[in-house]
Every structure is written in structure tokens, then in C-alpha cells.
Coordinates of C-alpha atoms and ligand atoms in Angstrom, one line a residue:
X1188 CA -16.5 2.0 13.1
X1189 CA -19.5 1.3 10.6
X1190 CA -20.4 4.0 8.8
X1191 CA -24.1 3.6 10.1
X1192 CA -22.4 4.4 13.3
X1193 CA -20.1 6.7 12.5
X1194 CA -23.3 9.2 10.8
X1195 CA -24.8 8.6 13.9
X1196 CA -21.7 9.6 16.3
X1197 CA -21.5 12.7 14.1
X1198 CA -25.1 13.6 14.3
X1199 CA -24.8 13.4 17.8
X1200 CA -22.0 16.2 18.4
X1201 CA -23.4 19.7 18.1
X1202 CA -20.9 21.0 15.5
X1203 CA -20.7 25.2 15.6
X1204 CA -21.2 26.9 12.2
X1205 CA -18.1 26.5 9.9
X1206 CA -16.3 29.6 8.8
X1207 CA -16.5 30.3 5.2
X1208 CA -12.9 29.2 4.7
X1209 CA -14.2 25.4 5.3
X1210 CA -15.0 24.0 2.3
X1211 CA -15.4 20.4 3.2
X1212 CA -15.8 20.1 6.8
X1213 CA -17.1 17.3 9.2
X1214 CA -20.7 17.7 7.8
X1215 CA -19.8 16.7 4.8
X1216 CA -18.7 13.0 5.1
X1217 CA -16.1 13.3 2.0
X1218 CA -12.5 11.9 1.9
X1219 CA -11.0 14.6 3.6
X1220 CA -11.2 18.1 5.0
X1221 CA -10.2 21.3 2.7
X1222 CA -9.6 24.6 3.8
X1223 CA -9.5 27.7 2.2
X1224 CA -6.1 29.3 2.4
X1225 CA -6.7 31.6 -0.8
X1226 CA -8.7 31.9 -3.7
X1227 CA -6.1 29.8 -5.5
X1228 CA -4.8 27.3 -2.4
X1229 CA -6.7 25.1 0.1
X1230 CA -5.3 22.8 2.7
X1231 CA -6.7 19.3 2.6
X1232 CA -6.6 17.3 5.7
X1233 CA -6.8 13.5 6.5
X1234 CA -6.1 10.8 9.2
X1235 CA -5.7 7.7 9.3
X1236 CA -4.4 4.4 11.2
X1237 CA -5.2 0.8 12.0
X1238 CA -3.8 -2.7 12.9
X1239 CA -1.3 -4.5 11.3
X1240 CA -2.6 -5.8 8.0
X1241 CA 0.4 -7.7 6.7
X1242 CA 3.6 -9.1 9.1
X1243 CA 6.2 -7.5 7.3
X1244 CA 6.7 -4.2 9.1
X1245 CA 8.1 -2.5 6.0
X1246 CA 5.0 -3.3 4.2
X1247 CA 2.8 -2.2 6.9
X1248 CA 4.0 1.2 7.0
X1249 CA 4.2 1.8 3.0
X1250 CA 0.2 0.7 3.4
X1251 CA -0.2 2.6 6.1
X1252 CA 0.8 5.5 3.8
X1253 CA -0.7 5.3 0.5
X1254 CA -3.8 4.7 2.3
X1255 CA -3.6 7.9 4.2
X1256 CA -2.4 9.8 1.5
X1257 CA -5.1 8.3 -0.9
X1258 CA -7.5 10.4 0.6
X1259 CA -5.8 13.7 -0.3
X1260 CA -5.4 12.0 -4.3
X1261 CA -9.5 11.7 -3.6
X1262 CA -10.1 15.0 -3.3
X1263 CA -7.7 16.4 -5.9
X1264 CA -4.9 17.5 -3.9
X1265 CA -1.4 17.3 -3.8
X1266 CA 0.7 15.7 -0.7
X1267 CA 3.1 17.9 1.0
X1268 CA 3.5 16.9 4.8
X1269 CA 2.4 14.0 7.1
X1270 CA 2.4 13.0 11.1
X1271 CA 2.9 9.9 12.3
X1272 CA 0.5 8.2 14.9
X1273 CA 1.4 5.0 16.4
X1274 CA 0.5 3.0 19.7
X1275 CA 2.8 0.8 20.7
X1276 CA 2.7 -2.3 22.9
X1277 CA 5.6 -1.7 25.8
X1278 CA 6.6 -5.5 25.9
X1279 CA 6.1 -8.1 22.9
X1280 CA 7.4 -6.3 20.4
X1281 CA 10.8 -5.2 19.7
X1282 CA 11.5 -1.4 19.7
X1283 CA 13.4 -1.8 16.3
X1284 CA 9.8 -2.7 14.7
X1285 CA 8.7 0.3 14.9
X1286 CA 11.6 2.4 13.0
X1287 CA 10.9 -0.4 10.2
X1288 CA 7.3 0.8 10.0
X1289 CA 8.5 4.3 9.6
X1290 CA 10.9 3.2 7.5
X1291 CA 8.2 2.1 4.8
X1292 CA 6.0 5.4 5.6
X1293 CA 8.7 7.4 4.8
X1294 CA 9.8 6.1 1.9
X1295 CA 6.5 5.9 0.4
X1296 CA 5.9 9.4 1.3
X1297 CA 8.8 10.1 -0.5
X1298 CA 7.4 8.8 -3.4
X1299 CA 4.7 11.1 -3.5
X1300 CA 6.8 13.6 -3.0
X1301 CA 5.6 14.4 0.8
X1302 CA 7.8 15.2 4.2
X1303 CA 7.2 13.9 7.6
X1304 CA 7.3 16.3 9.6
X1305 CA 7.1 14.3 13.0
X1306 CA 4.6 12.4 14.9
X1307 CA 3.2 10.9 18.1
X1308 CA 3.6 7.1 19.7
X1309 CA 1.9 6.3 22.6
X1310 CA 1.8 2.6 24.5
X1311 CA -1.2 0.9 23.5
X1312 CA -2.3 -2.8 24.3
X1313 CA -2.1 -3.4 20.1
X1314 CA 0.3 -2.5 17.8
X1315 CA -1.2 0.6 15.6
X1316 CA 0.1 2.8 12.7
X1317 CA -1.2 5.0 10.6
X1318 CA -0.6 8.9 9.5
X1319 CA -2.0 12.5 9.6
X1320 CA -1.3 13.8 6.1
X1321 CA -1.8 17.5 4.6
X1322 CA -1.6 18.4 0.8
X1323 CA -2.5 21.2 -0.9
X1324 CA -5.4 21.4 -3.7
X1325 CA -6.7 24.4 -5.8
X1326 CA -10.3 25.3 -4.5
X1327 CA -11.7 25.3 -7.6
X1328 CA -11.1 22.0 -8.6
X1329 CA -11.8 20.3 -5.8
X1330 CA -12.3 16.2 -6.4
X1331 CA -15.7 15.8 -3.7
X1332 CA -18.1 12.9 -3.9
X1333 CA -20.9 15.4 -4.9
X1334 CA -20.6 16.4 -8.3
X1335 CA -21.0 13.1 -10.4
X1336 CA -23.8 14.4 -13.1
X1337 CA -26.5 11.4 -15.4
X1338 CA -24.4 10.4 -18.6
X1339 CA -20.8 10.1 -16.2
X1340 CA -18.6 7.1 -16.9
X1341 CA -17.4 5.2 -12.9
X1342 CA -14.2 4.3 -13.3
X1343 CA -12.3 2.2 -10.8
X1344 CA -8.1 1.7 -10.5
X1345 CA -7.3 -1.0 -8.3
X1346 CA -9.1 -4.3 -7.9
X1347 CA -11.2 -5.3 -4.7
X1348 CA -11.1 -8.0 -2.2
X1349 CA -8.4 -7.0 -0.1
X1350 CA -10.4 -7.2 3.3
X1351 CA -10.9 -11.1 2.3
X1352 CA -7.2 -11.4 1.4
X1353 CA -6.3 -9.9 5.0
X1354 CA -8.7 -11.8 6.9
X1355 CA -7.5 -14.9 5.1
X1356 CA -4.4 -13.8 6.2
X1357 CA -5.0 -13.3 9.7
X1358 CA -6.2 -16.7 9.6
X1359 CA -3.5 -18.3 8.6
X1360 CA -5.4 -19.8 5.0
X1361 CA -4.0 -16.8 2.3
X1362 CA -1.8 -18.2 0.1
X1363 CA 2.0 -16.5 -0.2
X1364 CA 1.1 -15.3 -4.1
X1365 CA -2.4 -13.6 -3.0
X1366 CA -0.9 -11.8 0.5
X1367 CA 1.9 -10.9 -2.1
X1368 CA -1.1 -9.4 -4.8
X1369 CA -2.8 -7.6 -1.6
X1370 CA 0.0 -5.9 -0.3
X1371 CA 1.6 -4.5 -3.6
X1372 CA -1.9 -3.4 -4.2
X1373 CA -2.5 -1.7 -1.2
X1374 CA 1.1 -0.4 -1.2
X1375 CA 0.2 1.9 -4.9
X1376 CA -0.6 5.5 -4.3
X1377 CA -3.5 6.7 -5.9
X1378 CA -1.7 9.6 -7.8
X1379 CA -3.6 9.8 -10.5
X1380 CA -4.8 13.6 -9.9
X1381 CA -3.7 15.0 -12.9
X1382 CA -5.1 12.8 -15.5
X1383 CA -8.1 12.9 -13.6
X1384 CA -8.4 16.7 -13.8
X1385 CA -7.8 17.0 -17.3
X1386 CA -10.4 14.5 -18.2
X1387 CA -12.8 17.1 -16.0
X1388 CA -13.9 14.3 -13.2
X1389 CA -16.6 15.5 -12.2
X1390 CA -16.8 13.6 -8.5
X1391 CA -14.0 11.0 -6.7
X1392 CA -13.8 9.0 -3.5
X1393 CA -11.3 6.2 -2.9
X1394 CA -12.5 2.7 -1.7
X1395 CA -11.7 1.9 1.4
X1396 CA -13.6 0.6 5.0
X1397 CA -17.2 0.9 3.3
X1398 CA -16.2 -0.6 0.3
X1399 CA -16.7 -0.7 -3.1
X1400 CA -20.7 -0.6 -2.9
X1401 CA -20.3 1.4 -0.2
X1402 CA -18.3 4.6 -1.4
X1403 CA -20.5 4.4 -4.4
X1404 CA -24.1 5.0 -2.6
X1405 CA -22.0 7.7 -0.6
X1406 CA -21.4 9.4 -4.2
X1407 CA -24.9 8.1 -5.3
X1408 CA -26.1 10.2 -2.0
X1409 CA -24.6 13.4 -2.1
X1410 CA -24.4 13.8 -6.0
X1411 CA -28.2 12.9 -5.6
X1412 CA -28.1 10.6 -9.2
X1413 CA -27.8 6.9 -9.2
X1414 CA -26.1 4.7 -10.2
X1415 CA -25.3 1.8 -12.2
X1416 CA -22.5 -0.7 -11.6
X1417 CA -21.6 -3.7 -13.4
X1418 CA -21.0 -6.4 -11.6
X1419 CA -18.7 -8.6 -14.1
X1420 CA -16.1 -5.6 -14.5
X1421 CA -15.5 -4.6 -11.3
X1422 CA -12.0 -6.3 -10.8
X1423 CA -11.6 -8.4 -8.3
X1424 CA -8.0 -9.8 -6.4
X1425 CA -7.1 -13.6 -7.6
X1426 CA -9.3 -15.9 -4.9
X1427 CA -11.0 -13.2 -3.3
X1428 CA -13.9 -15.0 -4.2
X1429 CA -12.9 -18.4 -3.0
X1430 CA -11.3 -17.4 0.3
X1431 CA -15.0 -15.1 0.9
X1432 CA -16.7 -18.8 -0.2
X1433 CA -14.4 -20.3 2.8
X1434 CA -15.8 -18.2 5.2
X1435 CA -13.0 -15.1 5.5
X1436 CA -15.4 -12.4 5.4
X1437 CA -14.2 -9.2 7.3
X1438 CA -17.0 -8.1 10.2
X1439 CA -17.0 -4.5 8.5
X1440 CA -18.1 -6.2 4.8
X1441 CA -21.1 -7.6 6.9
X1442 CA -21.8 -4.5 8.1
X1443 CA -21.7 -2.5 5.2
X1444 CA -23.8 -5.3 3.1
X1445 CA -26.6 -4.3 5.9
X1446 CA -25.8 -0.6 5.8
X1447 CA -26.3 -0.2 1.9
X1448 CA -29.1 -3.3 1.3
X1449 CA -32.3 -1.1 1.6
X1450 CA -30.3 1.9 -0.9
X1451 CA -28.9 -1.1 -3.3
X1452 CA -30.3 -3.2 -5.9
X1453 CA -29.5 -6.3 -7.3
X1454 CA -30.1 -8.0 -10.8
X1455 CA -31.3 -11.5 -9.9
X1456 CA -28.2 -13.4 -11.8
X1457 CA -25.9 -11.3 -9.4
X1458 CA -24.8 -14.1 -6.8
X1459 CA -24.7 -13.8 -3.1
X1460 CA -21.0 -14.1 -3.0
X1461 CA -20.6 -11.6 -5.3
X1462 CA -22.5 -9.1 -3.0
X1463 CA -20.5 -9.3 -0.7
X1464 CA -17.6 -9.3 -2.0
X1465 CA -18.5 -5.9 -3.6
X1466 CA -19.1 -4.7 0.4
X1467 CA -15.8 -5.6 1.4
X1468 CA -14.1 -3.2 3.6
X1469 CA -10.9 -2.7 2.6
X1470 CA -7.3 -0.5 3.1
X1471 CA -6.0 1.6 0.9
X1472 CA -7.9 0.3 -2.4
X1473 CA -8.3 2.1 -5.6
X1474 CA -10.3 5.3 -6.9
X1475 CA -13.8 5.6 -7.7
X1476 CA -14.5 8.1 -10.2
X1477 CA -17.0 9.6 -12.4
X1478 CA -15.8 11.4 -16.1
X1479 CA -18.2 12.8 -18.4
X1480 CA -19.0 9.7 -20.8
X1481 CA -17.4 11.4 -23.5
X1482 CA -14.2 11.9 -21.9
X1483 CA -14.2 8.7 -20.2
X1484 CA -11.9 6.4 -22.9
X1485 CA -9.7 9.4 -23.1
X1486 CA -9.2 8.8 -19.4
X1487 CA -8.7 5.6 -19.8
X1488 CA -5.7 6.1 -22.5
X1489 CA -4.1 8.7 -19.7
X1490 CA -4.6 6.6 -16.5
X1491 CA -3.4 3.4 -18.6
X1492 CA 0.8 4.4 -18.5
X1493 CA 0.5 5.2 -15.0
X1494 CA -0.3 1.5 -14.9
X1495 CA -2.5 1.6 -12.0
X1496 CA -3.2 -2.2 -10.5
X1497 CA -6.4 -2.4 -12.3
X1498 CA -8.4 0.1 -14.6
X1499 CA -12.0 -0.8 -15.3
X1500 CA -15.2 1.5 -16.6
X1501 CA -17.5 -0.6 -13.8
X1502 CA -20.9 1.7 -14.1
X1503 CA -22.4 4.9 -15.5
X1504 CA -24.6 7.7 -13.5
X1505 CA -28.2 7.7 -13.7
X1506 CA -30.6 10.4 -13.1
X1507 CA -32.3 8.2 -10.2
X1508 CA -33.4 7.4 -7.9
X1509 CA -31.4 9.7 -6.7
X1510 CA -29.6 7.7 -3.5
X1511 CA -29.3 4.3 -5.0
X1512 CA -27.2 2.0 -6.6
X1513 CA -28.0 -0.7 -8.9
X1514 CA -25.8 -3.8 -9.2
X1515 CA -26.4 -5.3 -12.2
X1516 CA -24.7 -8.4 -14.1
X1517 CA -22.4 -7.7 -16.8
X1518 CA -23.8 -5.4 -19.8
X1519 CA -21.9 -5.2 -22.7
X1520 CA -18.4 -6.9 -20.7
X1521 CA -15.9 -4.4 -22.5
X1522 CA -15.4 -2.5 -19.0
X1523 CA -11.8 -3.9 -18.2
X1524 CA -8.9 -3.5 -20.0
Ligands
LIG933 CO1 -11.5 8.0 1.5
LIG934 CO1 -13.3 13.1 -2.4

């Protein structure tokens, strides 16, 4: 769903007060839920699931994975247990399939150092898969998309383009080298909370279905600052650009290039192509975050032997207009390294 649609679903359900244990709840359109256990603990709470994105079932479920559990990294927590949810066509597909999905959940939740604790398959029309995932987070230093402050560094970790690279795919036009770049992209878990939290980020989404431009007017919105991104240092994935040229543009990047054009502004020398690429609605793609300025190349000498797939300073916070983003061309070009 759009996430002009999905602000208007949730407007339309009459939500009852929230305890004062909730400290994100469904108001609050941030990467996941987080409640108050003590004043030390909080459980943090998202869902996810989708389509097959790549043919290899293995793959699918390792995506499936660090894309559910990115959202816990978002928000500064830990992962400690997950639920699987799949739907699963009754004829087509063999029954095997499915344990191979698992198969690559599991062992990516392993990585992180998470348990599946069960789950729930159903028969559906389309294959599905996806995961409920819990972690655990300290209350006070939550990672939410509202506390991004004028003067902050944006730093990004993986490159963008993967909802080009997957509807290239789908298509049957991706080449073997760029589904291969996709999918070990994708497959990366975003565990990057400790360097993050020493560096004192200040706000932190992950970049997923509204992409790039996207998340950051969401951070733009509720931190109520602006902000800045450069367009020639936001990485990209290798021919993300050409196969959006050839016409492999996912329906959600349309949306979301209508969903943020009357918050987001453009430097003339920015090409169309290059705005929409930076809509594109992707899985499982990298975090957004903002550092203090000061702290920000520090950051960047913590993240850098994690080796995260990319690792670019792509924009700064602004005092305003509070609500927007400005794209503009490259200023100064020493943002990747
Ligand atoms: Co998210
Ligand atoms: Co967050």
C-alpha cells in the first residue's frame, strides 16, 4: 500500500488512547512499535512479508529476514525472537519450497542472533513470506525518525535501486551480475546499532517501500527540520539507472515520486531519471541516519569495518522549512567513501 494510502487507512480507524507503556505506537508512523517493559527494557515490534523478490528460495527467505529485522536495527533495538508468516499456493509449488524459505530465515536470524519461535502458513493464491520479529531496546535510547536536530550529518549504508533491479528481474531483462548485487544487498542486516549509539544518532529509519526520498520527508516531517540531500552521493546499485531508463520502474516508485513532489525540491541540474530513481520502493535497503555533524566522520570510521554494502554522508539537516526535502546536485562530492 502507498503511504498516502496507508495515512489515510490509519486516519480512518478510531484508535483508543495508548497506555503510557506505548512509546511508539500506530500514531506514530515510525519503523516499528516499542513498548515499555521497564525503565531500562522495551519491546520493539515489527511485521513484515511480501512476494517473491528473487527465484532462489534460499534467498527469498534470508531477504525476507533482514528486511524484517531491519526495522528493529531502525529503532535501536536488539533482535531476540521472530514468527513466520507465509501463504502458500496448494498446487504449483512444491511443499519442499517452502522449508527452503525457512531455511534462509532461519539462518539469517541466526546471524543476528534471533530465535524463531514458530509461525503461521495459510493457502493463498501467491506465494508469500515474510516475518513478525521482536527485539528488545533500552527506552532511553530509542532510534525514532523524530529527533534529527539543524547541523546533523544523513548518512546512508546500502545503495538504492533495488525495486528497479527486481522489476527488471521480474521481467526477465536484469542481468545475472546485477540480480546477484540486489540480492546480497538486500540479504545484509542492518546491525549497525551500536556504532550508531555511540556516535549519539540523533534520528534513524531504514529505506524501504517509500524509498529513499521517501523515508527522508518522513524524518523531515516528524523531526520538523529539513533537509538536504545530495543527489551525486547517494549510491546507487550498478544499472539501476539504465534498467529505470528501459522502462523497469516499480508502480510503488511512481507513487511515492507523487506522494513526496509537493514536500520535495529539486535543483534544476537534478535529472528526471535521477528522481525517480531516488523514489524507488525497495526491500530491505539500508539505514538513513542523522549524527551530530561533528560526530559524523567518527561514524563513518566505526560503520566502515562493519563493511556495510555502501556508506555515504548523502545530506545534512536544515532548520526548514520544516517538512521538506531538498534534492540538490552534488556539493562538494566527498560524501562516498
Ligand atoms: Co522501516
Ligand atoms: Co526508527
Amino acid at each position: 500500500m502507498g503511504p498516502g494510502d496507508l495515512h489515510a487507512l490509519l486516519a480512518a480507524v478510531r484508535l483508543p488512547p495508548d497506555p503510557q507503556e506505548v512509546l511508539v505506537g500506530a500514531r506514530a508512523r515510525d519503523d516499528a512499535g516499542v513498548y515499555r517493559l521497564s525503565e531500562e527494557l522495551a519491546l520493539v515490534q515489527s511485521v513484515d512479508y511480501f512476494t517473491p523478490i528473487v527465484d532462489d528460495p534460499y534467498t527469498f527467505g534470508a531477504i525476507a529476514a533482514a528486511n524484517a529485522l531491519s526495522d528493529l536495527y531502525a529503532m535501536g533495538a536488539r533482535p531476540l525472537v521472530a514468527l513466520n508468516v507465509a501463504g502458500f499456493p496448494p498446487k504449483g509449488i512444491p511443499a519442499e519450497q517452502l522449508a527452503v524459505i525457512l531455511q534462509g530465515a532461519v539462518d539469517k536470524l541466526q546471524e543476528a542472533g534471533a530465535v524463531l519461535l514458530g509461525g503461521h502458513t495459510v493457502e493463498d493464491r501467491e506465494l508469500k513470506f515474510g516475518l513478525a520479529v521482536t527485539g528488545l531496546a533500552d527506552p532511553r535510547h530509542l532510534f525514532t525518525r523524530s529527533g534529527a536536530r539543524p547541523g546533523d550529518q544523513l548518512v546512508l549504508t546500502k545503495p538504492i535501486g533495488g525495486g528497479v533491479v527486481a522489476t527488471a528481474l521480474k521481467a526477465g531483462q536484469a542481468a545475472s551480475e546485477d540480480i546477484a548485487a540486489m540480492a546480497d544487498v538486500m540479504c545484509r542486516l542492518n546491525d549497525l546499532v551500536d556504532p550508531l549509539r555511540a556516535c549519539g544518532v540523533r534520528a534513524c529509519t531504514d529505506v524501504t517501500g517509500f524509498g529513499l526520498l521517501g523515508h527522508a520527508l518522513e524524518m523531515a516531517r516528524q523531526s520538523r527540520v529539513g533537509l538536504r540531500l545530495f543527489a551525486d552521493r547517494v549510491p546507487l546499485l550498478q544499472h539501476a539507472r539504465q534498467l529505470a531508463a528501459a522502462g523497469h520502474v516499480p508502480g510503488g516508485t511512481r507513487h511515492n515520486m507523487e506522494w513526496v513532489a509537493p514536500h520535495v525540491s529539486f535543483d534544476a541540474g537534478v535529472d528526471p531519471l535521477t528522481r525517480l530513481v531516488l523514489c524507488d520502493a525497495m526491500t530491505s535497503g539500508g539505514l538513513l541516519a542523522a549524527v551530530p555533524g561533528e560526530r559524523a566522520a567518527d561514524l563513518l570510521e566505526r560503520l566502515r569495518p562493519r563493511r556495510p554494502p555502501a556508506l555515504a554522508l548523502v545530506g545534512e539537516v536544515l532548520p526548514g522549512p520544516p517538512g521538506h526535502v531538498h534534492v540538490s546536485t552534488g556539493a562538494g562530492g566527498a560524501g562516498t567513501l
